[in-house]
Coordinates of C-alpha atoms and ligand atoms in Angstrom, one line a residue:
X110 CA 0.0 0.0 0.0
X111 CA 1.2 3.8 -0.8
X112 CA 1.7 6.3 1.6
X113 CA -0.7 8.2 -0.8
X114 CA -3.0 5.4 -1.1
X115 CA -3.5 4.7 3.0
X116 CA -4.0 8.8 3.1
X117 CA -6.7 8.4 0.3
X118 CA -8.2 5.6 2.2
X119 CA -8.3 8.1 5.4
X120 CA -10.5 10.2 3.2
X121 CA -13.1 7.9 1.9
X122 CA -13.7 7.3 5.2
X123 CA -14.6 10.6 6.5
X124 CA -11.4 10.5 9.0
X125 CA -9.2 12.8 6.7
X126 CA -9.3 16.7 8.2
X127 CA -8.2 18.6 5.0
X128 CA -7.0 22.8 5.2
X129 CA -6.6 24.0 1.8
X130 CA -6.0 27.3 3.3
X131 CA -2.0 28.3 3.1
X132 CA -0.6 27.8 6.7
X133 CA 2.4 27.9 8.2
X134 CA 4.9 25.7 8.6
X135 CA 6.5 27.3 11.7
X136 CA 4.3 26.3 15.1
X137 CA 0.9 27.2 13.2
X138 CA 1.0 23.5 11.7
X139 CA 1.9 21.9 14.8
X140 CA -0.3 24.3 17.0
X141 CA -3.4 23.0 14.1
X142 CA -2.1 19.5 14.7
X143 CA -1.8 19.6 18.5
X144 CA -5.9 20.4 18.5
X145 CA -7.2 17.8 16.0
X146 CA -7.7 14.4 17.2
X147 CA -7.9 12.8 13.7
X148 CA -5.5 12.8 10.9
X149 CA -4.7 16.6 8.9
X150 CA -3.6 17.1 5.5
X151 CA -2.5 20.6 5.0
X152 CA -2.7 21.2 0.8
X153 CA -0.4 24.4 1.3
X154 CA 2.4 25.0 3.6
X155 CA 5.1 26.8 1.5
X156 CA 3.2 25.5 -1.6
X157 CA 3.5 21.9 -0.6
X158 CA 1.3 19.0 0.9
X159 CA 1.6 17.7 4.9
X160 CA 0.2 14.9 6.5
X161 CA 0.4 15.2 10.5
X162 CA -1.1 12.9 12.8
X163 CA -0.9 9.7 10.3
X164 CA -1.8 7.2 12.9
X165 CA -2.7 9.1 16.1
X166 CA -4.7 6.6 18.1
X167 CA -4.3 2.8 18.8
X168 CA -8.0 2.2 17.2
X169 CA -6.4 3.7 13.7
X170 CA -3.2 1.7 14.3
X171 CA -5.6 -1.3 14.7
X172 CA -7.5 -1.3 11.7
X173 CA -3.8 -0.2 10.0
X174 CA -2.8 -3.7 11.0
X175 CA -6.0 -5.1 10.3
X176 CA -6.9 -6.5 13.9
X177 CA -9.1 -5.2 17.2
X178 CA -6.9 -2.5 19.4
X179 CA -6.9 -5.4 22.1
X180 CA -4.7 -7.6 19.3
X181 CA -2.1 -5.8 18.3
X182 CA 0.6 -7.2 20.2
X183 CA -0.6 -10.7 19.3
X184 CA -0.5 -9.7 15.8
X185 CA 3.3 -8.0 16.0
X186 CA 4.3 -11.2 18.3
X187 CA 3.3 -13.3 15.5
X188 CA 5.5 -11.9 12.7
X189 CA 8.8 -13.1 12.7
X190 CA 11.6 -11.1 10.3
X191 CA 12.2 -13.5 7.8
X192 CA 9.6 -12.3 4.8
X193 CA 11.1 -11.4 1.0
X194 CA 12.4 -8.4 -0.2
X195 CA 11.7 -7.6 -4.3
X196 CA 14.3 -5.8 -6.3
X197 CA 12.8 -3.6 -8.5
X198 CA 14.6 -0.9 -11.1
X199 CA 11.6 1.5 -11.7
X200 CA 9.6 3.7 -9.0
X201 CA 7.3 6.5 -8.8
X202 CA 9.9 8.2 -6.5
X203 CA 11.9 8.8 -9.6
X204 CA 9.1 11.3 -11.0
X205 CA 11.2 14.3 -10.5
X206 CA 14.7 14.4 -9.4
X207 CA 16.6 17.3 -8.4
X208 CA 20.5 17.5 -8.4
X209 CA 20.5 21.2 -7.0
X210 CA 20.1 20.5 -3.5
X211 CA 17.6 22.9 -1.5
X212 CA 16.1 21.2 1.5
X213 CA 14.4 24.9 2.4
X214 CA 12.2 24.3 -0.4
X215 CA 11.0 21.2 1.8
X216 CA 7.7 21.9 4.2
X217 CA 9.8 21.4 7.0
X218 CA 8.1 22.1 10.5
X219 CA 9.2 24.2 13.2
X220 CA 7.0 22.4 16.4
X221 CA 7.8 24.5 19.3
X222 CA 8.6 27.5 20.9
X223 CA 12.7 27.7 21.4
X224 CA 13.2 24.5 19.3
X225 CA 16.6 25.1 17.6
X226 CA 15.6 24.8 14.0
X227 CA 13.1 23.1 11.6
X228 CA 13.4 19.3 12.2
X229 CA 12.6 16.6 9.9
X230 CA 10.4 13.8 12.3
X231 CA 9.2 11.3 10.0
X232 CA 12.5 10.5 8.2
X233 CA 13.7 6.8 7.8
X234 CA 17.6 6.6 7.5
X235 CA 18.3 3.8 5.7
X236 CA 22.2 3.3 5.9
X237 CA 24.6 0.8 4.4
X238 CA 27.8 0.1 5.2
X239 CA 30.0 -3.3 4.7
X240 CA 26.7 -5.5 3.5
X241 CA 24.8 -4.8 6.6
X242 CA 22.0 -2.4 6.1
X243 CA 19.3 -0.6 8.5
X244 CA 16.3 1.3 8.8
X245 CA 15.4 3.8 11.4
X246 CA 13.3 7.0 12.4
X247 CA 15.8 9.7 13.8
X248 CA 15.1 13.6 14.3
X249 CA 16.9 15.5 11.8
X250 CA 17.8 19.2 12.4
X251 CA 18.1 21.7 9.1
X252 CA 21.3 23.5 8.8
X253 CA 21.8 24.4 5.9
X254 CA 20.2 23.9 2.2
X255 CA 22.2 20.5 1.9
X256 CA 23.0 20.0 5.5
X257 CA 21.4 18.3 8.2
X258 CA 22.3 17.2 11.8
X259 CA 21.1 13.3 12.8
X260 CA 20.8 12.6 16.5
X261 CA 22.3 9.3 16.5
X262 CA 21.6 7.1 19.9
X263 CA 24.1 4.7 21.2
X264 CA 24.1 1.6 20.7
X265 CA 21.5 1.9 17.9
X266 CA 22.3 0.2 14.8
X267 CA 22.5 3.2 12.4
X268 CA 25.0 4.7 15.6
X269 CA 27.3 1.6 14.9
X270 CA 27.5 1.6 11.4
X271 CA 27.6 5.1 11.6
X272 CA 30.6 4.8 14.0
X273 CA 32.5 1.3 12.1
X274 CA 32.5 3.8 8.7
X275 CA 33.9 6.6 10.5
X276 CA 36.8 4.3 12.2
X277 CA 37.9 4.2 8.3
X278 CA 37.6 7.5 7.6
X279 CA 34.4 7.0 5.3
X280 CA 31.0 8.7 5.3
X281 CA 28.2 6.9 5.6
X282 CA 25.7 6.3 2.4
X283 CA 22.3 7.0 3.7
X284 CA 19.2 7.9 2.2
X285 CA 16.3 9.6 4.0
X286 CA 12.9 8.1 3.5
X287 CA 9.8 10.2 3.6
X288 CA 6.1 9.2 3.5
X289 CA 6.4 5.5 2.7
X290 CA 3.5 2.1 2.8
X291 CA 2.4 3.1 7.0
X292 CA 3.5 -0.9 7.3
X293 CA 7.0 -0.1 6.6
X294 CA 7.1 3.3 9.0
X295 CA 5.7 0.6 12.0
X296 CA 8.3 -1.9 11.0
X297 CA 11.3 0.2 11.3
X298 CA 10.6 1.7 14.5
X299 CA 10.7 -1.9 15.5
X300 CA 13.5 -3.5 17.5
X301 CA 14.4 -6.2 15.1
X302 CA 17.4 -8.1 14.2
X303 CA 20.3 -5.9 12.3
X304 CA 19.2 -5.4 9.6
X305 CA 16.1 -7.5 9.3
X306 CA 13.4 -3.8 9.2
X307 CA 12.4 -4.4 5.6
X308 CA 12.0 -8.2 5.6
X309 CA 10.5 -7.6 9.1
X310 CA 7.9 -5.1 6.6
X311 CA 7.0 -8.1 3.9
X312 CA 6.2 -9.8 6.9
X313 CA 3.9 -7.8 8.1
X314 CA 2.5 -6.6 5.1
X315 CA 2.1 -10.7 4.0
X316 CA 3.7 -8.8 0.5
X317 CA 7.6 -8.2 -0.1
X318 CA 8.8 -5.0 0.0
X319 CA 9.9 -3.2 -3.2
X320 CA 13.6 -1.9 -3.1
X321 CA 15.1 0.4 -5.6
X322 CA 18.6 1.8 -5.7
X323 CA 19.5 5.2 -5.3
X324 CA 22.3 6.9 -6.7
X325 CA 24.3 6.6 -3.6
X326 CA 23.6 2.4 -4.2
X327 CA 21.4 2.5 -0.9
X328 CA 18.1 0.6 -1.2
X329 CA 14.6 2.0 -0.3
X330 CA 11.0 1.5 -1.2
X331 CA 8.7 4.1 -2.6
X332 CA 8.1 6.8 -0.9
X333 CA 7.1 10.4 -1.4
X334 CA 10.4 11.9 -0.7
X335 CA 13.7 10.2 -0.8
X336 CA 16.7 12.5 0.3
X337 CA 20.4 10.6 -0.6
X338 CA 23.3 11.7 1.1
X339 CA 25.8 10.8 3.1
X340 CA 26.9 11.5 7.4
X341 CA 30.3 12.9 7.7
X342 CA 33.0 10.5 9.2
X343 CA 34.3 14.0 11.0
X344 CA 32.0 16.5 11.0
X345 CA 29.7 17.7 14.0
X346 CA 27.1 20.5 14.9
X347 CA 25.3 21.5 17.9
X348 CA 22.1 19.5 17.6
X349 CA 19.1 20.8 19.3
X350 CA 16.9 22.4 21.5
X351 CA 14.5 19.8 20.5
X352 CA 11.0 18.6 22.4
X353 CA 10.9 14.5 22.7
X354 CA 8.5 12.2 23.9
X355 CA 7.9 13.7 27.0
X356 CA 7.2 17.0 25.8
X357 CA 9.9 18.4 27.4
X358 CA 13.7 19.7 25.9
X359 CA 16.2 17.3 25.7
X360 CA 19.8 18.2 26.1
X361 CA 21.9 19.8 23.1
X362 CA 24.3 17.8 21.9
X363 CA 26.8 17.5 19.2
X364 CA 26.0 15.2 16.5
X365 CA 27.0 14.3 12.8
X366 CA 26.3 16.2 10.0
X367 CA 24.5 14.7 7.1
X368 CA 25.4 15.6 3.8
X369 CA 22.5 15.7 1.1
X370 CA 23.8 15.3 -2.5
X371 CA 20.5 14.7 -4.5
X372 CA 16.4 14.2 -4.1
X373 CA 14.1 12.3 -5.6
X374 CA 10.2 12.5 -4.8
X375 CA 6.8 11.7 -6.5
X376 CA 5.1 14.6 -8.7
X377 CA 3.4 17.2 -6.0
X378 CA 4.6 15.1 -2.9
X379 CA 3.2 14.7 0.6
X380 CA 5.4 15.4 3.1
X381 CA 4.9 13.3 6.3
X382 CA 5.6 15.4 9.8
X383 CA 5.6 14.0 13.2
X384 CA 4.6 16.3 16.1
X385 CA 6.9 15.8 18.9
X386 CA 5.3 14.3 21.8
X387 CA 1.9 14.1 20.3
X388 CA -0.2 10.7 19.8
X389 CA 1.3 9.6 16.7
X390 CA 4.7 9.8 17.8
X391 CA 4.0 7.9 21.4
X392 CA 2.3 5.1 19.9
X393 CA 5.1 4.9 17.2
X394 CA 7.8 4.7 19.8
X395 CA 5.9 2.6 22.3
X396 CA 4.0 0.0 20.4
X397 CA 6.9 -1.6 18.8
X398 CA 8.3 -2.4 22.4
X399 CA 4.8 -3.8 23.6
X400 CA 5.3 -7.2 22.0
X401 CA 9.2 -7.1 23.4
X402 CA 7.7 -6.6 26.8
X403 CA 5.0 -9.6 25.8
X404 CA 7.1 -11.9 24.8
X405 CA 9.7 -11.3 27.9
X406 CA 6.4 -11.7 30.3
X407 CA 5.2 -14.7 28.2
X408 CA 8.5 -17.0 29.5
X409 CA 8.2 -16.5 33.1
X410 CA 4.5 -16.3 33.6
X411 CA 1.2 -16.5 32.0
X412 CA 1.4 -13.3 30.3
X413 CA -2.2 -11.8 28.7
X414 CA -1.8 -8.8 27.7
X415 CA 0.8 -5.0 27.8
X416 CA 0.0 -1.7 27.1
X417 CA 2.3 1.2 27.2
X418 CA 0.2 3.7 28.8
X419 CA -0.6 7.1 27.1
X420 CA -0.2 9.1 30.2
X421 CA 3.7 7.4 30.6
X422 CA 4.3 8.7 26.7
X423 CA 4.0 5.2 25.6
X424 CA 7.6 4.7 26.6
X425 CA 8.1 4.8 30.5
X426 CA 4.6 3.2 32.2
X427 CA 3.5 -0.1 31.3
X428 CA 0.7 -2.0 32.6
X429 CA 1.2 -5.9 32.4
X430 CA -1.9 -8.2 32.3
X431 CA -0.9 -11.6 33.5
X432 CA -2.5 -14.9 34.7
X433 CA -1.4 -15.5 37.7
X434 CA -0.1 -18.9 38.1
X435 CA 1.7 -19.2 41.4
X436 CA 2.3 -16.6 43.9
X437 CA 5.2 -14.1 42.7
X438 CA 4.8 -14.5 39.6
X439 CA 3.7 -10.8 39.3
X440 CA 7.8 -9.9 40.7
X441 CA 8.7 -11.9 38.1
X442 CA 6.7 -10.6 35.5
X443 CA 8.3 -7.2 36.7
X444 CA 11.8 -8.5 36.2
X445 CA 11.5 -9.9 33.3
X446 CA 9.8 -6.3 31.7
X447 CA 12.3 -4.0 32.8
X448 CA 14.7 -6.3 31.5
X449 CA 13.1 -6.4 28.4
X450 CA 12.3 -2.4 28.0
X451 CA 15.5 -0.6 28.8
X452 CA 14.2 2.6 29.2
X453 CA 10.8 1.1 31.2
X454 CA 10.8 3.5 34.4
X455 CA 7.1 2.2 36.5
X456 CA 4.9 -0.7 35.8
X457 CA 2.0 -2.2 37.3
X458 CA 1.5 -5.7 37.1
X459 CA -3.1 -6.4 37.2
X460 CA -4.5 -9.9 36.8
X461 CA -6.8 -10.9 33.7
X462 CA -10.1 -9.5 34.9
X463 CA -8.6 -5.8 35.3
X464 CA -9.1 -3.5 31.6
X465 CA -5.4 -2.5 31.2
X466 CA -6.5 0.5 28.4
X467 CA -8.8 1.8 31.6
X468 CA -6.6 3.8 33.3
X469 CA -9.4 4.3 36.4
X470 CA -9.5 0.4 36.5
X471 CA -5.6 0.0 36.5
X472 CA -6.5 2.3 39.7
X473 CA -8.7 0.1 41.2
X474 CA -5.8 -2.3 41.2
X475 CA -3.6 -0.4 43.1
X476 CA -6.1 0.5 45.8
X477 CA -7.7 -2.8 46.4
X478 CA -4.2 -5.2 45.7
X479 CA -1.4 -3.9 46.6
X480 CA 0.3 -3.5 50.3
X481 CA 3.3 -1.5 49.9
X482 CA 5.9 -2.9 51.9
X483 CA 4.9 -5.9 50.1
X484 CA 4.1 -5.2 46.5
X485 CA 6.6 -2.9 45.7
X486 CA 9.6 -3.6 44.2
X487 CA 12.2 -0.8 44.0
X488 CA 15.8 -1.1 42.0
X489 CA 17.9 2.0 42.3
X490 CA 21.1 2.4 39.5
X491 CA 19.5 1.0 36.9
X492 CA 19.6 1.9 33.1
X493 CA 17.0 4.1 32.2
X494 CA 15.8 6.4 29.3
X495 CA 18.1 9.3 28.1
X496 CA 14.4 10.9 27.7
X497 CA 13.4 10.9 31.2
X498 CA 14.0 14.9 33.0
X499 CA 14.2 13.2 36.6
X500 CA 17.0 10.1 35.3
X501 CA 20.8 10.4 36.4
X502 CA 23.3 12.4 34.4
X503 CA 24.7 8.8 33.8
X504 CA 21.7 7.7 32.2
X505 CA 20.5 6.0 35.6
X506 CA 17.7 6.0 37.1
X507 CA 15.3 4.1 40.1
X508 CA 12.4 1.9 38.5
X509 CA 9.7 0.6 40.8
X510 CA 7.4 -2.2 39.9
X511 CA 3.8 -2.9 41.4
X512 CA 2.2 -6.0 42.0
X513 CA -1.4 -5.5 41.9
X514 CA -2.2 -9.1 41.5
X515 CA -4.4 -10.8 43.6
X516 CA -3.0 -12.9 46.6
X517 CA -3.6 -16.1 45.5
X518 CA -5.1 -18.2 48.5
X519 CA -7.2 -15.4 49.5
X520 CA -8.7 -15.0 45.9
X521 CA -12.3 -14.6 47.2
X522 CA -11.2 -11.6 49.1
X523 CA -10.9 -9.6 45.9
X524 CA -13.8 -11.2 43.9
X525 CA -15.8 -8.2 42.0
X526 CA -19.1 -8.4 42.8
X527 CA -21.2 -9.0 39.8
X528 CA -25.0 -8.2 39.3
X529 CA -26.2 -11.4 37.1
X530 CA -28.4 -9.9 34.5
X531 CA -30.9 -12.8 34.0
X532 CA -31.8 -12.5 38.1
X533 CA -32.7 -9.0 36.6
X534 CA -35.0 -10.2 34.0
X535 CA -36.7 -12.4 36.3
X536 CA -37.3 -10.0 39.0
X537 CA -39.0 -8.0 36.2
X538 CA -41.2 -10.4 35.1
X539 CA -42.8 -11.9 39.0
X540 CA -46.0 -9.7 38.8
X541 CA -45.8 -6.9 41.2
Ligands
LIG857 MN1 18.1 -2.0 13.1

């Protein structure tokens, strides 16, 4: 499926929020973004077409995927990384291509208030370097009409090849992917073998992905955009202020400079932009790690369901659904998720009958299963998320773990009270 196809399909079913008046694409885009809870195609910002909030609720990411919202971690479990790839020679991407390199000419957004610069959000890198390729979303600051900054993260697999080509004293051939099949976004914001993003894609799609080469020999499928380039061995800027998950600043750093020598896009192109910290950009960060955390549960308990919880940004709550088996098993289950989601900070562990996307219910857990000294399990010095305000200069940080599963031998003790709906109907029908 197209980028422009799945937008299209937004549309015929009334979901699609269109402005065909010209906006802004510094903070008025974001701002419009920020207040509509449904996907927005702009038709002019600087001339060009923008699609924000793509897939900005779990319900749309669901019926992307083709499954109910409660499903979607079975569904990602399921796929293993091992579909085909198809090498093709001729793409729609190749409709106009432009050697004079002006990325200002681009729709690309300024979000917030003392961000550094206009960031590209939606980009894929796809890099290759020594026969081992990979495909990743990373922030990209503009600074300059060729020149972009790339916030690499250690030990992230564009980072290492990034760092193996610059040992030799070679750049690194990348090209940026913009507004690609919605399949291929989800699978490379997924933690997959090195590698393995694409064929991860033909997996999920039950179709191989289409390749073609770019000029730099890098392979990517269609897309809107495609930027080629390549990242410095040597050179670094000042990257940033710029607003993650949490909606706060994260630190300026320096990081490489990406080189762009040529693009490529479809005839009147839609540009794909991420709002920091918004929806789209939780789910797309969080989901992915939801069938990690599943499948780490899964081997040392009975293991139903995960959610990464809106309120946490999709990337430092969890709630775990388990069945409880034997008594600890909910510590273990909270072992075996912080070990399995690095950057994981509180979770709450809730037996099968509690509605893990009901926040108020996840509540109810707490307050009628858990005794503190008890349930609690705190592990200071631990590795946490680079994202988190409150974690170590180090990158440390305390998680704590809840068990609000029920004790098992006093099971009755927490038995919801249910009013049985045929007594109703019989009460109603003994003449008064
Ligand atoms: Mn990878």
């Amino acid at each position: 499926m197209s980028f422009r196809y799945f937008i299209n399909q937004l549309k015929e079913s009334g979901k699609l929020v269109e402005i065909s008046q010209p906006v802004s694409p510094r903070f008025e885009a974001s701002r419009i973004a920020k207040t509509t809870p449904a996907p927005v195609l702009f038709h002019n910002i600087s001339g060009s077409k923008v699609i924000m909030n793509l897939l900005g609720s779990r319900e749309e990411l669901a019926s992307m995927l083709g499954v109910p919202k409660e499903e979607i971690i079975k569904k990602l479990s399921e796929v293993c990384p091992e579909g085909t790839l198809k090498l093709v020679s001729e793409s729609p991407t190749l409709e106009v291509v432009e050697d004079q390199v002006d990325l200002t000419k681009l729709p690309i957004l300024t979000h917030f208030e003392k961000d550094g610069a206009p960031y590209i959000t939606a980009g894929i890198i796809v890099s290759e370097y020594g026969g081992i390729m990979n495909a990743s979303i990373h922030r990209l600051m503009l600074v300059g009409k060729d020149k972009l900054a790339i916030r690499l993260v250690s030990p992230r697999h564009t980072y290492l090849l990034h760092k193996k080509a610059a040992e030799k004293g070679e750049p690194l051939p990348i090209a940026i992917v913009l507004g690609c099949d919605p399949k291929i976004i989800y699978a490379t914001s997924t933690r997959v073998p090195v590698g393995k993003e694409f064929e991860y894609a033909s997996a999920l799609r039950g179709a191989p992905v289409e390749l073609f080469e770019c000029s730099n020999r890098v392979k990517v499928p269609h897309a809107e955009i495609v930027l080629e380039g390549y990242i410095s061995s040597v050179e670094k800027i000042e990257e940033g202020p710029f607003v993650d998950i949490t909606g706060t600043y994260d630190v300026v750093r320096k990081e490489p400079v990406a080189n762009i020598t040529r693009i490529i896009h479809r005839k009147d192109p839609i540009y794909h932009g991420i709002l920091p910290a918004s929806p789209e950009h939780h789910l797309m960060m969080g989901v992915p790690y939801e069938p990690r955390i599943y499948r780490a549960v899964g081997e040392v308990t009975n293991v139903r369901n995960v959610v990464l919880t809106e309120g946490g940004c999709c990337y430092l709550h969890a709630v775990i659904q388990i069945e409880k088996q034997t008594e600890g098993d909910g510590k273990n289950a909270i072992l075996a998720a912080f070990a399995a989601h690095t950057s994981l900070k509180h979770l709450v562990v809730v037996d099968d009958d509690i509605n893990i996307f009901d926040p108020k219910d996840v509540d109810f857990a707490i307050a009628t299963r858990v005794k503190g000294d008890i349930d609690i399990l705190i592990i200071p010095n631990v590795r946490g998320s680079s994202l988190d305000p409150r974690g170590a200069p180090d990158g440390t940080t305390t998680k704590v773990g809840i068990d609000a599963t029920k004790v098992l031998k006093e099971k009755e003790n927490f038995e919801r009270a249910v009013i049985p709906e045929e007594q109703i109907k019989d009460t109603l029908s003994e003449p008064l």
